[in-house]
PDB file of C-alpha atoms (C1' of nucleotides) in Angstrom:
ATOM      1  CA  UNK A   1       0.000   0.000   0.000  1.00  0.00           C
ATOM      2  CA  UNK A   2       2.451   2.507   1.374  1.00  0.00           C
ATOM      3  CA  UNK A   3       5.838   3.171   0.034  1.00  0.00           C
ATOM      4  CA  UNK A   4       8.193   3.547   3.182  1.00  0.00           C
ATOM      5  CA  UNK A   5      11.491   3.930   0.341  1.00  0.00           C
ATOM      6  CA  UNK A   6       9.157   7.383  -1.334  1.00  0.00           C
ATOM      7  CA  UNK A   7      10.707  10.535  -1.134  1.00  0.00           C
ATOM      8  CA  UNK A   8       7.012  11.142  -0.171  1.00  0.00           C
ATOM      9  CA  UNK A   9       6.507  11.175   3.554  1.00  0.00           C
ATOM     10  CA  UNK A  10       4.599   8.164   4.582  1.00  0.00           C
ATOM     11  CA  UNK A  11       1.361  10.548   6.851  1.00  0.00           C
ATOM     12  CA  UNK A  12       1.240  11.881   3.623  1.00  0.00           C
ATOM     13  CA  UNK A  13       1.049   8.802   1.277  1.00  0.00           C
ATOM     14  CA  UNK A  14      -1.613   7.689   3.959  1.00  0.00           C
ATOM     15  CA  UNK A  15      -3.631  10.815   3.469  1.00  0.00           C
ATOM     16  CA  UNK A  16      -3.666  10.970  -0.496  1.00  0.00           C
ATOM     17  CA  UNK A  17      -4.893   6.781   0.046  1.00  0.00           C
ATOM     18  CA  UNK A  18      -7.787   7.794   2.478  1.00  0.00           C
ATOM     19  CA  UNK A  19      -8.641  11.171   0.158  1.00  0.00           C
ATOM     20  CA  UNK A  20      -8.822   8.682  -2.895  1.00  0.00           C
ATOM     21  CA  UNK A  21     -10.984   6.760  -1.408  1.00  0.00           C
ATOM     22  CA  UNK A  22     -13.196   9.347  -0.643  1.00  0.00           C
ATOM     23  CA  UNK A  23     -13.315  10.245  -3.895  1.00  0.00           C
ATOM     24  CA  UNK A  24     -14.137   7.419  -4.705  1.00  0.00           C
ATOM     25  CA  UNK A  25     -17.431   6.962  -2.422  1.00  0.00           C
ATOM     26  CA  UNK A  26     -15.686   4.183  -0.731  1.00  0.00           C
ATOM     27  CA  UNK A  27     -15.958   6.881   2.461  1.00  0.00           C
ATOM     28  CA  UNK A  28     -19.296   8.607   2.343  1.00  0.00           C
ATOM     29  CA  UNK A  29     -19.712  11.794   3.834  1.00  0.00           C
ATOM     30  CA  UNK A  30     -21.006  12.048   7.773  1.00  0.00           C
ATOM     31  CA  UNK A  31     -19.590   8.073   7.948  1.00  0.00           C
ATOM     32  CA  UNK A  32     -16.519   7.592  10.481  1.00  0.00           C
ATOM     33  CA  UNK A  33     -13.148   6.806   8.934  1.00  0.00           C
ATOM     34  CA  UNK A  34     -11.547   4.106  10.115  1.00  0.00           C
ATOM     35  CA  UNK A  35      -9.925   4.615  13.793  1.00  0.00           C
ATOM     36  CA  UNK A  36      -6.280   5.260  14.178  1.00  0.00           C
ATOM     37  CA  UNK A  37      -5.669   1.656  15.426  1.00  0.00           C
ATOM     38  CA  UNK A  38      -7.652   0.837  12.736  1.00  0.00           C
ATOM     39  CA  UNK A  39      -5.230   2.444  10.153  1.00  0.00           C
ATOM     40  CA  UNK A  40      -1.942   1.785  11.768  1.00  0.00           C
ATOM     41  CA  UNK A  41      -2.650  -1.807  11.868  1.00  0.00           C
ATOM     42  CA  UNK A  42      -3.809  -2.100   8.638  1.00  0.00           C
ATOM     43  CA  UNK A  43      -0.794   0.062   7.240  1.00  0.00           C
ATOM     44  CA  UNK A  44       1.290  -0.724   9.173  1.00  0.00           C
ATOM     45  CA  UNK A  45       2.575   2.673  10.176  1.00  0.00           C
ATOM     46  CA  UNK A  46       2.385   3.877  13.848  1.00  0.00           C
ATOM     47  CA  UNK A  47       0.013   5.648  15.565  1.00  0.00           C
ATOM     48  CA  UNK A  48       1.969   9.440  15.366  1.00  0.00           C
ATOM     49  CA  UNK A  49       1.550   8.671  11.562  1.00  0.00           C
ATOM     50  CA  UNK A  50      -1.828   7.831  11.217  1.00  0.00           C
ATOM     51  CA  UNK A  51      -2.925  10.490  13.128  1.00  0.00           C
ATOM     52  CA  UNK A  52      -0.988  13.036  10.954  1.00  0.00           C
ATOM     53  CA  UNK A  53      -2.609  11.778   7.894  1.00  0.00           C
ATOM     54  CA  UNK A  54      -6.001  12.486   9.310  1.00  0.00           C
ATOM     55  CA  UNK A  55      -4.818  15.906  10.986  1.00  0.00           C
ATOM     56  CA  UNK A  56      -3.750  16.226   6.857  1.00  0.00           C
ATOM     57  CA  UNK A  57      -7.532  15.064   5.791  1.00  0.00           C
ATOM     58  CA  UNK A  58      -8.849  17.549   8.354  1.00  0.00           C
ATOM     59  CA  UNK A  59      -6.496  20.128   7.228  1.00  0.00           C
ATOM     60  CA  UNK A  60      -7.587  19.514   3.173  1.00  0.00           C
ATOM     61  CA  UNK A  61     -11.325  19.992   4.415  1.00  0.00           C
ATOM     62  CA  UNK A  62     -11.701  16.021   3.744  1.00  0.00           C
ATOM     63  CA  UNK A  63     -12.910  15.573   7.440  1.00  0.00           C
ATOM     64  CA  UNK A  64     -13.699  16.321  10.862  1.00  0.00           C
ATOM     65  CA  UNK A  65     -12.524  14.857  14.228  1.00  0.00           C
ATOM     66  CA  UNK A  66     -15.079  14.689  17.146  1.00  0.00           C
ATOM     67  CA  UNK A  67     -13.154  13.945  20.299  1.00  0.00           C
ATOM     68  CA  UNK A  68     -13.166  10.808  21.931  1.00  0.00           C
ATOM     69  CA  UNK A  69     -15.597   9.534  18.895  1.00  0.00           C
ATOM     70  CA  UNK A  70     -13.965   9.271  15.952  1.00  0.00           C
ATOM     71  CA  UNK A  71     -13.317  11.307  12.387  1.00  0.00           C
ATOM     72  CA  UNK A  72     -15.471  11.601   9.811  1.00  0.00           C
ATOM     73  CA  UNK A  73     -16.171  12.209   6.100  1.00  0.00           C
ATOM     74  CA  UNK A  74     -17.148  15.768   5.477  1.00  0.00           C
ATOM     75  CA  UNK A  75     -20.058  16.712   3.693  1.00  0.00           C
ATOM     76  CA  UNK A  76     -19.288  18.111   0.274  1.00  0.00           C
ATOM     77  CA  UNK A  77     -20.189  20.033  -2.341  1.00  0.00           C
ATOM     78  CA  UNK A  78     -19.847  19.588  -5.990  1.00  0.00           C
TER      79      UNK A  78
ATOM     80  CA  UNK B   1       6.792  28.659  33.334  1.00  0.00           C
ATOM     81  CA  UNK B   2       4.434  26.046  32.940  1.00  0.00           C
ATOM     82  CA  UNK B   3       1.867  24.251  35.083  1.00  0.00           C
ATOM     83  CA  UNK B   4       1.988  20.363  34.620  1.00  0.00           C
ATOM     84  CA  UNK B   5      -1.682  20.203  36.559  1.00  0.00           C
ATOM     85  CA  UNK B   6      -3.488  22.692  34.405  1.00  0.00           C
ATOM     86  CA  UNK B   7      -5.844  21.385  32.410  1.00  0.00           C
ATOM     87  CA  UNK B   8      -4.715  23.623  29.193  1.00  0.00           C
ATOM     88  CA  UNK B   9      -2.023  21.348  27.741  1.00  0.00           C
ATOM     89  CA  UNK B  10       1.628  22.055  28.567  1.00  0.00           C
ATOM     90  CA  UNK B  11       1.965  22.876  24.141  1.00  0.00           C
ATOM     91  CA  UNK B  12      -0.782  25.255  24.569  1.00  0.00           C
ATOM     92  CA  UNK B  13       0.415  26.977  27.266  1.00  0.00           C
ATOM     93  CA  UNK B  14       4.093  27.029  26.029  1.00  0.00           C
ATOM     94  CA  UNK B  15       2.771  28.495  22.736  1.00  0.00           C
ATOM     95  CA  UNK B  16       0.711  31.306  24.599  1.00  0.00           C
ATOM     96  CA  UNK B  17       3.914  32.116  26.605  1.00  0.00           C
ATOM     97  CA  UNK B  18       5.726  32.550  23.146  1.00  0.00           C
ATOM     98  CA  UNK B  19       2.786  34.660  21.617  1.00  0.00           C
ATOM     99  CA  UNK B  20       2.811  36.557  24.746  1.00  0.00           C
ATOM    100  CA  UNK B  21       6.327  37.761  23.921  1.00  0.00           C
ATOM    101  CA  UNK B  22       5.392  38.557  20.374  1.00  0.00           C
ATOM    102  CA  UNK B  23       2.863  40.975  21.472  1.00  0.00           C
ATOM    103  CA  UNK B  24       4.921  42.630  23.725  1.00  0.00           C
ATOM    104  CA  UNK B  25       7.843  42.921  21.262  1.00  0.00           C
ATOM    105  CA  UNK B  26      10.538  40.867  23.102  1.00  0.00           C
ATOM    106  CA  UNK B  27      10.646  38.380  19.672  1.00  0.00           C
ATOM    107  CA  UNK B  28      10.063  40.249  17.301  1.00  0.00           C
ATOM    108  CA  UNK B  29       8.987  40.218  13.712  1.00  0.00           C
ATOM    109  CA  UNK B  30      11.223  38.422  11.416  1.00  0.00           C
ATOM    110  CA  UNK B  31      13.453  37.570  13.748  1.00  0.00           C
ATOM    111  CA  UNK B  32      13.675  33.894  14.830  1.00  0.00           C
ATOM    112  CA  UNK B  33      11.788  32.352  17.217  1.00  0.00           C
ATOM    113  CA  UNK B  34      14.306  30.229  20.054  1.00  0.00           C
ATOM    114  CA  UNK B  35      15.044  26.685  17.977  1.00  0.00           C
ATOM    115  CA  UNK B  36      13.283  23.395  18.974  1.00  0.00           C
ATOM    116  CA  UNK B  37      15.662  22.369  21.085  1.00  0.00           C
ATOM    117  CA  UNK B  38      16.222  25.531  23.028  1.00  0.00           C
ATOM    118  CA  UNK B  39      12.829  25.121  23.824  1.00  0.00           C
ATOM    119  CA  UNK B  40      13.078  22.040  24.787  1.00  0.00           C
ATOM    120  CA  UNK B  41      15.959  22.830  27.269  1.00  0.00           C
ATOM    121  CA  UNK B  42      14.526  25.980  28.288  1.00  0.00           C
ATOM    122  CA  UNK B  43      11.135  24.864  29.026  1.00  0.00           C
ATOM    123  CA  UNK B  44      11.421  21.454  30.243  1.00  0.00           C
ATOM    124  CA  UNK B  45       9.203  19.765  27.995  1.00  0.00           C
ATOM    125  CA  UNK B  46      10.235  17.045  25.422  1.00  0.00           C
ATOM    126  CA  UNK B  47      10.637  17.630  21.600  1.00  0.00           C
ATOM    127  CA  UNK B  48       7.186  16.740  20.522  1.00  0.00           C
ATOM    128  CA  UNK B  49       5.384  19.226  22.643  1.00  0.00           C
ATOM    129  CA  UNK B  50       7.598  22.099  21.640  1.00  0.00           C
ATOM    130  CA  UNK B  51       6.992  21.590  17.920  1.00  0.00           C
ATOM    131  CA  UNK B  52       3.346  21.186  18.645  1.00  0.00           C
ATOM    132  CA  UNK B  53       3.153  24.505  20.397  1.00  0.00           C
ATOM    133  CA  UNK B  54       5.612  25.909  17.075  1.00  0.00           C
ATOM    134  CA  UNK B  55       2.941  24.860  15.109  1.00  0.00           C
ATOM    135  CA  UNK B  56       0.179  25.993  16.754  1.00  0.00           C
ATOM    136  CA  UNK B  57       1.741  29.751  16.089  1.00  0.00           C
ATOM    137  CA  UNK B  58       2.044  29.095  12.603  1.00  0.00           C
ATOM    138  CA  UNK B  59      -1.466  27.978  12.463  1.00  0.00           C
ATOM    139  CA  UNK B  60      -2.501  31.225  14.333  1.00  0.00           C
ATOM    140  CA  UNK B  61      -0.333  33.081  11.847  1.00  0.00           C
ATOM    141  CA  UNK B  62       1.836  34.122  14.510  1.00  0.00           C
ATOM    142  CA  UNK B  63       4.919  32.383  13.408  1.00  0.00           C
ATOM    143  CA  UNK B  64       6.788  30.531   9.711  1.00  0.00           C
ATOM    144  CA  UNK B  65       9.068  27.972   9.494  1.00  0.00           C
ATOM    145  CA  UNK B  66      11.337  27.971   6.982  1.00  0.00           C
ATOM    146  CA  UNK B  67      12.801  23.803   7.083  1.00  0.00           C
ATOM    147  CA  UNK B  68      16.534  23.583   8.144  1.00  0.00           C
ATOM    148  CA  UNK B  69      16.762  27.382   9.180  1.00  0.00           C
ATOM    149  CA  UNK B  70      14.702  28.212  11.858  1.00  0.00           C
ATOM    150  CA  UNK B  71      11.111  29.750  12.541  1.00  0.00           C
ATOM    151  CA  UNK B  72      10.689  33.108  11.971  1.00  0.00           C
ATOM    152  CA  UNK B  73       7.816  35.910  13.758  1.00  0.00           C
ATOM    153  CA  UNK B  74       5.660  36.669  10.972  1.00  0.00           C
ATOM    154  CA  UNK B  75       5.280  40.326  10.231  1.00  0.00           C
ATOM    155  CA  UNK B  76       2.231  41.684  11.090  1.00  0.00           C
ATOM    156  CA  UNK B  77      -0.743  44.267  10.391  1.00  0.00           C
ATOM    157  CA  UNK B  78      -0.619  45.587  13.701  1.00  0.00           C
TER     158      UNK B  78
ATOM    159  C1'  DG C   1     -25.480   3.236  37.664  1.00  0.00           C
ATOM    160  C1'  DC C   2     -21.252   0.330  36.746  1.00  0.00           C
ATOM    161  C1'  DG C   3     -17.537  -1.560  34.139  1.00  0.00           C
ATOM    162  C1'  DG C   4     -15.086  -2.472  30.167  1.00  0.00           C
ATOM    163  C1'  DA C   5     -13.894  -1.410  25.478  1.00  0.00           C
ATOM    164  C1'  DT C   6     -13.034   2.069  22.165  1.00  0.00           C
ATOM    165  C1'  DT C   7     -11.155   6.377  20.463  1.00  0.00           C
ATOM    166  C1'  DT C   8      -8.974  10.627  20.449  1.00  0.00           C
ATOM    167  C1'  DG C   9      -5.682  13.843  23.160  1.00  0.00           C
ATOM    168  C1'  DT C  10      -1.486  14.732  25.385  1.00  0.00           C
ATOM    169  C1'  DA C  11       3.336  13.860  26.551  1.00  0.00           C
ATOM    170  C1'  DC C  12       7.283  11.545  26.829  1.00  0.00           C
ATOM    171  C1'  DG C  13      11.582   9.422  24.524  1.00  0.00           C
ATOM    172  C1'  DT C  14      14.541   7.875  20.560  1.00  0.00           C
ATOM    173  C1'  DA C  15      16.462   7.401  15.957  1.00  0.00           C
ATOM    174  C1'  DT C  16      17.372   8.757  11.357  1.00  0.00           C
ATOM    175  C1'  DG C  17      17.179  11.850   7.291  1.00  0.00           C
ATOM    176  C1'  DT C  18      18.073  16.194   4.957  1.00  0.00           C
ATOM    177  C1'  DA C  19      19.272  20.861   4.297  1.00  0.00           C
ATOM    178  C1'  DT C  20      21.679  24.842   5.993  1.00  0.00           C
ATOM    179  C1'  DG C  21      25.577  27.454   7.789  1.00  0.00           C
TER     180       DG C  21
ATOM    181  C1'  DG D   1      33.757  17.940   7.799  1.00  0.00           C
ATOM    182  C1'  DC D   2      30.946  19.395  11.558  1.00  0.00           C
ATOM    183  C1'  DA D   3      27.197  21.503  14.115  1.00  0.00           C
ATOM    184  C1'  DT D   4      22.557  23.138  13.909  1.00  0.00           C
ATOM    185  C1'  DA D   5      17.657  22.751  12.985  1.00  0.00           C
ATOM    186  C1'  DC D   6      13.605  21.056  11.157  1.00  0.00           C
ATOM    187  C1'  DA D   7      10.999  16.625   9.224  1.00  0.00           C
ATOM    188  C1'  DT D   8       9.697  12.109   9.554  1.00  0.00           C
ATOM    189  C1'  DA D   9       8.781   7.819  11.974  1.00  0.00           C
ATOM    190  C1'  DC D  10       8.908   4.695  15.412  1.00  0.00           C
ATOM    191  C1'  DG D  11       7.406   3.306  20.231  1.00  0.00           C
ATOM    192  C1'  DT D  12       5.189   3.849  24.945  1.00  0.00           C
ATOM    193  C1'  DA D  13       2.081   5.456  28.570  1.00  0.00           C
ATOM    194  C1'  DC D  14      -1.671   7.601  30.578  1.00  0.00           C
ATOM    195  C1'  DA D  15      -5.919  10.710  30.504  1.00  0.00           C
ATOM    196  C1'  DA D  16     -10.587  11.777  29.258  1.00  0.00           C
ATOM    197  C1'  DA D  17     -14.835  11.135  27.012  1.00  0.00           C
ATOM    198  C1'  DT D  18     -17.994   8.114  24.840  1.00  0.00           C
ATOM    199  C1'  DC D  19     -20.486   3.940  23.981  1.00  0.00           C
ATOM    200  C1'  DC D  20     -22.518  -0.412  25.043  1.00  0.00           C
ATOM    201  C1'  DG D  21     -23.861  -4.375  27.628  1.00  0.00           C
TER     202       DG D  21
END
DNA sequence: GCGGATTTGTACGTATGTATG
DNA sequence: GCATACATACGTACAAATCCG
């Protein structure tokens, strides 16, 4: 999935994957992404990197964090 | 400098001590901002929570970081 | 209401890479 | 070549809030 040899930071690698898949309806908007354990087991990254890649997705307007609940898909336009 | 027990974490804290010294001109604009580890040392805290409370600035628009130089006090509109 | 599981938040430490001076 | 400084990535631990049985 992830190239850990890319010039490309890893968080970031992780990001463009969820944001694709986003595009791609395979995240709908107002449903949770997966959890960080979720992601760093099944990337196999650590936890500091999976939550970067979300803070990214947040960041890029992709989706919002609720504390203690999870992240979700934001509701888009276009 | 910075209370352990409050509830405001230690990055937030450290970063309002930093933009407390912007407004009062004692770092002033363009001029860089004490390096990671200086903060670090001088503070107490570890690396991670000095970075956070670096970017926290930059997200307030308070600070820049230019990589491998330094971070910088961003001019400002008064 | 209680207890456990889940999930994000904070904070620590360490190591390595890369660019600058 | 060496020191500095930020960037990435790993790991660990505990706290706090939520959810569910």
């Amino acid at each position: 999935m992830l190239n850990p040899l890319s010039p490309v930071p890893l968080y970031v690698q992780l990001a463009d994957v969820l944001a694709t898949k986003i595009g791609r309806g395979e995240l709908q908007p107002l449903h949770p992404l997966p959890s960080e354990k979720h992601l760093q087991q099944e990337f196999g990254v650590a936890r500091g990197t999976a939550r970067a890649a979300v803070r990214l997705l947040r960041e890029r307007g992709l989706a919002m964090t609720v504390p203690q609940r999870g992240t979700y898909v934001t509701e888009r336009k276009s």
